[in-house]
């Protein structure tokens, strides 16, 4: 069984910083892409940042220049450093990973974390 556990959310003032972490655990053979999504009340879930297994990154326009995604493959962990936070960044942030579990053939599956709340006050 594979699970993703996020940490690092919280309340911060506008202009502040937070660092989110997401650790994948369980019967993992390999991990391909990892990403962070967010969903604000009344809005659709949107991808904030993605990092491939070869450390190629992609950011939403709203995150460029302020957020940095990184990963530690030895720890099966992905991070999101968020700087210059704005009230519009307030949302539940979800970790995503495309994982090949042990013993289930040559397939990758999508896994999601439970979400962590980020609230930015003005």
PDB file of C-alpha atoms in Angstrom:
ATOM      1  CA  UNK A   1       0.000   0.000   0.000  1.00  0.00           C
ATOM      2  CA  UNK A   2       1.232   3.464  -0.902  1.00  0.00           C
ATOM      3  CA  UNK A   3       0.392   6.685   0.862  1.00  0.00           C
ATOM      4  CA  UNK A   4       1.380  10.330   0.642  1.00  0.00           C
ATOM      5  CA  UNK A   5       1.561  12.407   3.805  1.00  0.00           C
ATOM      6  CA  UNK A   6       1.796  16.178   3.635  1.00  0.00           C
ATOM      7  CA  UNK A   7       2.998  18.610   6.264  1.00  0.00           C
ATOM      8  CA  UNK A   8       3.915  22.260   6.586  1.00  0.00           C
ATOM      9  CA  UNK A   9       0.657  24.081   6.017  1.00  0.00           C
ATOM     10  CA  UNK A  10      -0.607  26.804   8.319  1.00  0.00           C
ATOM     11  CA  UNK A  11      -1.489  30.448   8.738  1.00  0.00           C
ATOM     12  CA  UNK A  12       0.894  33.121   7.506  1.00  0.00           C
ATOM     13  CA  UNK A  13       0.696  36.837   6.831  1.00  0.00           C
ATOM     14  CA  UNK A  14       0.881  38.190   3.318  1.00  0.00           C
ATOM     15  CA  UNK A  15       4.482  38.419   2.182  1.00  0.00           C
ATOM     16  CA  UNK A  16       5.507  35.499   4.352  1.00  0.00           C
ATOM     17  CA  UNK A  17       6.817  32.063   3.470  1.00  0.00           C
ATOM     18  CA  UNK A  18       5.865  28.443   4.029  1.00  0.00           C
ATOM     19  CA  UNK A  19       7.474  25.172   3.050  1.00  0.00           C
ATOM     20  CA  UNK A  20       5.281  22.186   2.312  1.00  0.00           C
ATOM     21  CA  UNK A  21       6.586  18.635   2.429  1.00  0.00           C
ATOM     22  CA  UNK A  22       5.084  15.412   1.119  1.00  0.00           C
ATOM     23  CA  UNK A  23       6.565  12.016   1.864  1.00  0.00           C
ATOM     24  CA  UNK A  24       5.571   8.921  -0.076  1.00  0.00           C
ATOM     25  CA  UNK A  25       5.766   5.630   1.783  1.00  0.00           C
ATOM     26  CA  UNK A  26       4.834   1.996   1.333  1.00  0.00           C
ATOM     27  CA  UNK A  27       5.639  -0.565  -1.327  1.00  0.00           C
ATOM     28  CA  UNK A  28       7.243   1.776  -3.843  1.00  0.00           C
ATOM     29  CA  UNK A  29       9.415   0.616  -6.714  1.00  0.00           C
ATOM     30  CA  UNK A  30       9.834   3.985  -8.405  1.00  0.00           C
ATOM     31  CA  UNK A  31       8.296   7.444  -8.627  1.00  0.00           C
ATOM     32  CA  UNK A  32       7.864   9.382 -11.837  1.00  0.00           C
ATOM     33  CA  UNK A  33       6.371  12.876 -11.673  1.00  0.00           C
ATOM     34  CA  UNK A  34       5.475  14.584  -8.404  1.00  0.00           C
ATOM     35  CA  UNK A  35       3.397  17.711  -8.114  1.00  0.00           C
ATOM     36  CA  UNK A  36       1.490  20.112  -5.918  1.00  0.00           C
ATOM     37  CA  UNK A  37      -2.096  21.086  -6.605  1.00  0.00           C
ATOM     38  CA  UNK A  38      -4.364  23.447  -4.728  1.00  0.00           C
ATOM     39  CA  UNK A  39      -8.075  23.999  -4.386  1.00  0.00           C
ATOM     40  CA  UNK A  40      -9.631  27.162  -3.027  1.00  0.00           C
ATOM     41  CA  UNK A  41     -13.265  27.246  -1.850  1.00  0.00           C
ATOM     42  CA  UNK A  42     -15.637  27.293  -4.788  1.00  0.00           C
ATOM     43  CA  UNK A  43     -12.854  26.787  -7.312  1.00  0.00           C
ATOM     44  CA  UNK A  44     -11.515  23.860  -9.288  1.00  0.00           C
ATOM     45  CA  UNK A  45      -8.351  22.091  -8.265  1.00  0.00           C
ATOM     46  CA  UNK A  46      -5.376  23.521 -10.148  1.00  0.00           C
ATOM     47  CA  UNK A  47      -1.814  22.358 -10.549  1.00  0.00           C
ATOM     48  CA  UNK A  48       0.668  24.709  -8.940  1.00  0.00           C
ATOM     49  CA  UNK A  49       3.982  23.024  -9.736  1.00  0.00           C
ATOM     50  CA  UNK A  50       5.324  19.756 -11.120  1.00  0.00           C
ATOM     51  CA  UNK A  51       8.719  18.079 -11.077  1.00  0.00           C
ATOM     52  CA  UNK A  52       9.693  15.085 -13.188  1.00  0.00           C
ATOM     53  CA  UNK A  53      11.989  12.230 -12.241  1.00  0.00           C
ATOM     54  CA  UNK A  54      14.781  14.082 -14.050  1.00  0.00           C
ATOM     55  CA  UNK A  55      14.113  17.319 -12.113  1.00  0.00           C
ATOM     56  CA  UNK A  56      12.413  19.175 -14.941  1.00  0.00           C
ATOM     57  CA  UNK A  57       9.994  21.636 -13.376  1.00  0.00           C
ATOM     58  CA  UNK A  58       6.866  23.389 -14.510  1.00  0.00           C
ATOM     59  CA  UNK A  59       4.920  26.108 -12.725  1.00  0.00           C
ATOM     60  CA  UNK A  60       1.539  27.724 -12.999  1.00  0.00           C
ATOM     61  CA  UNK A  61       1.798  31.381 -13.977  1.00  0.00           C
ATOM     62  CA  UNK A  62       0.557  32.347 -10.519  1.00  0.00           C
ATOM     63  CA  UNK A  63       3.491  30.498  -8.910  1.00  0.00           C
ATOM     64  CA  UNK A  64       6.353  31.521 -11.167  1.00  0.00           C
ATOM     65  CA  UNK A  65       9.042  33.510  -9.394  1.00  0.00           C
ATOM     66  CA  UNK A  66       7.545  32.863  -5.950  1.00  0.00           C
ATOM     67  CA  UNK A  67       7.284  29.082  -5.506  1.00  0.00           C
ATOM     68  CA  UNK A  68       9.978  26.445  -5.909  1.00  0.00           C
ATOM     69  CA  UNK A  69       9.334  22.724  -6.189  1.00  0.00           C
ATOM     70  CA  UNK A  70      12.074  20.228  -5.389  1.00  0.00           C
ATOM     71  CA  UNK A  71      12.391  16.547  -4.530  1.00  0.00           C
ATOM     72  CA  UNK A  72      14.624  14.217  -2.573  1.00  0.00           C
ATOM     73  CA  UNK A  73      14.503  10.867  -4.314  1.00  0.00           C
ATOM     74  CA  UNK A  74      16.324   9.100  -1.487  1.00  0.00           C
ATOM     75  CA  UNK A  75      13.489  10.111   0.853  1.00  0.00           C
ATOM     76  CA  UNK A  76      10.640   9.830  -1.698  1.00  0.00           C
ATOM     77  CA  UNK A  77       9.746  13.378  -0.715  1.00  0.00           C
ATOM     78  CA  UNK A  78       8.648  16.445  -2.639  1.00  0.00           C
ATOM     79  CA  UNK A  79       8.778  19.984  -1.311  1.00  0.00           C
ATOM     80  CA  UNK A  80       7.130  23.276  -2.191  1.00  0.00           C
ATOM     81  CA  UNK A  81       8.854  26.413  -0.979  1.00  0.00           C
ATOM     82  CA  UNK A  82       6.377  29.273  -1.132  1.00  0.00           C
ATOM     83  CA  UNK A  83       7.623  32.840  -0.783  1.00  0.00           C
ATOM     84  CA  UNK A  84       5.923  36.231  -1.073  1.00  0.00           C
ATOM     85  CA  UNK A  85       2.603  34.620  -0.242  1.00  0.00           C
ATOM     86  CA  UNK A  86      -0.597  36.425  -1.150  1.00  0.00           C
ATOM     87  CA  UNK A  87      -4.141  36.076   0.222  1.00  0.00           C
ATOM     88  CA  UNK A  88      -5.145  34.517  -3.107  1.00  0.00           C
ATOM     89  CA  UNK A  89      -2.762  31.644  -2.373  1.00  0.00           C
ATOM     90  CA  UNK A  90      -5.142  30.524   0.368  1.00  0.00           C
ATOM     91  CA  UNK A  91      -6.278  26.987  -0.437  1.00  0.00           C
ATOM     92  CA  UNK A  92      -5.962  23.352   0.476  1.00  0.00           C
ATOM     93  CA  UNK A  93      -2.726  22.097  -1.070  1.00  0.00           C
ATOM     94  CA  UNK A  94      -2.556  18.498  -2.289  1.00  0.00           C
ATOM     95  CA  UNK A  95       0.476  16.420  -3.074  1.00  0.00           C
ATOM     96  CA  UNK A  96       0.406  14.188  -6.151  1.00  0.00           C
ATOM     97  CA  UNK A  97       2.760  11.438  -7.257  1.00  0.00           C
ATOM     98  CA  UNK A  98       2.840   8.988 -10.141  1.00  0.00           C
ATOM     99  CA  UNK A  99       4.151   5.799  -8.539  1.00  0.00           C
ATOM    100  CA  UNK A 100       5.022   2.296  -9.644  1.00  0.00           C
ATOM    101  CA  UNK A 101       4.219   0.038  -6.712  1.00  0.00           C
ATOM    102  CA  UNK A 102       6.117  -3.149  -6.023  1.00  0.00           C
ATOM    103  CA  UNK A 103       4.549  -6.306  -7.388  1.00  0.00           C
ATOM    104  CA  UNK A 104       1.821  -4.799  -9.577  1.00  0.00           C
ATOM    105  CA  UNK A 105       3.505  -5.071 -12.957  1.00  0.00           C
ATOM    106  CA  UNK A 106       5.035  -2.316 -15.034  1.00  0.00           C
ATOM    107  CA  UNK A 107       2.361   0.265 -14.354  1.00  0.00           C
ATOM    108  CA  UNK A 108       2.373   3.656 -12.695  1.00  0.00           C
ATOM    109  CA  UNK A 109      -0.581   4.854 -10.676  1.00  0.00           C
ATOM    110  CA  UNK A 110      -1.688   8.262  -9.455  1.00  0.00           C
ATOM    111  CA  UNK A 111      -1.698   8.883  -5.722  1.00  0.00           C
ATOM    112  CA  UNK A 112      -2.895  11.878  -3.730  1.00  0.00           C
ATOM    113  CA  UNK A 113      -2.207  13.187  -0.275  1.00  0.00           C
ATOM    114  CA  UNK A 114      -4.949  14.152   2.133  1.00  0.00           C
ATOM    115  CA  UNK A 115      -4.338  17.882   1.720  1.00  0.00           C
ATOM    116  CA  UNK A 116      -2.935  20.580   3.952  1.00  0.00           C
ATOM    117  CA  UNK A 117      -4.515  23.972   4.549  1.00  0.00           C
ATOM    118  CA  UNK A 118      -2.589  27.123   3.690  1.00  0.00           C
ATOM    119  CA  UNK A 119      -4.157  30.392   4.820  1.00  0.00           C
ATOM    120  CA  UNK A 120      -2.616  33.742   3.964  1.00  0.00           C
ATOM    121  CA  UNK A 121      -3.978  36.732   5.859  1.00  0.00           C
ATOM    122  CA  UNK A 122      -3.896  40.252   4.472  1.00  0.00           C
TER     123      UNK A 122
END
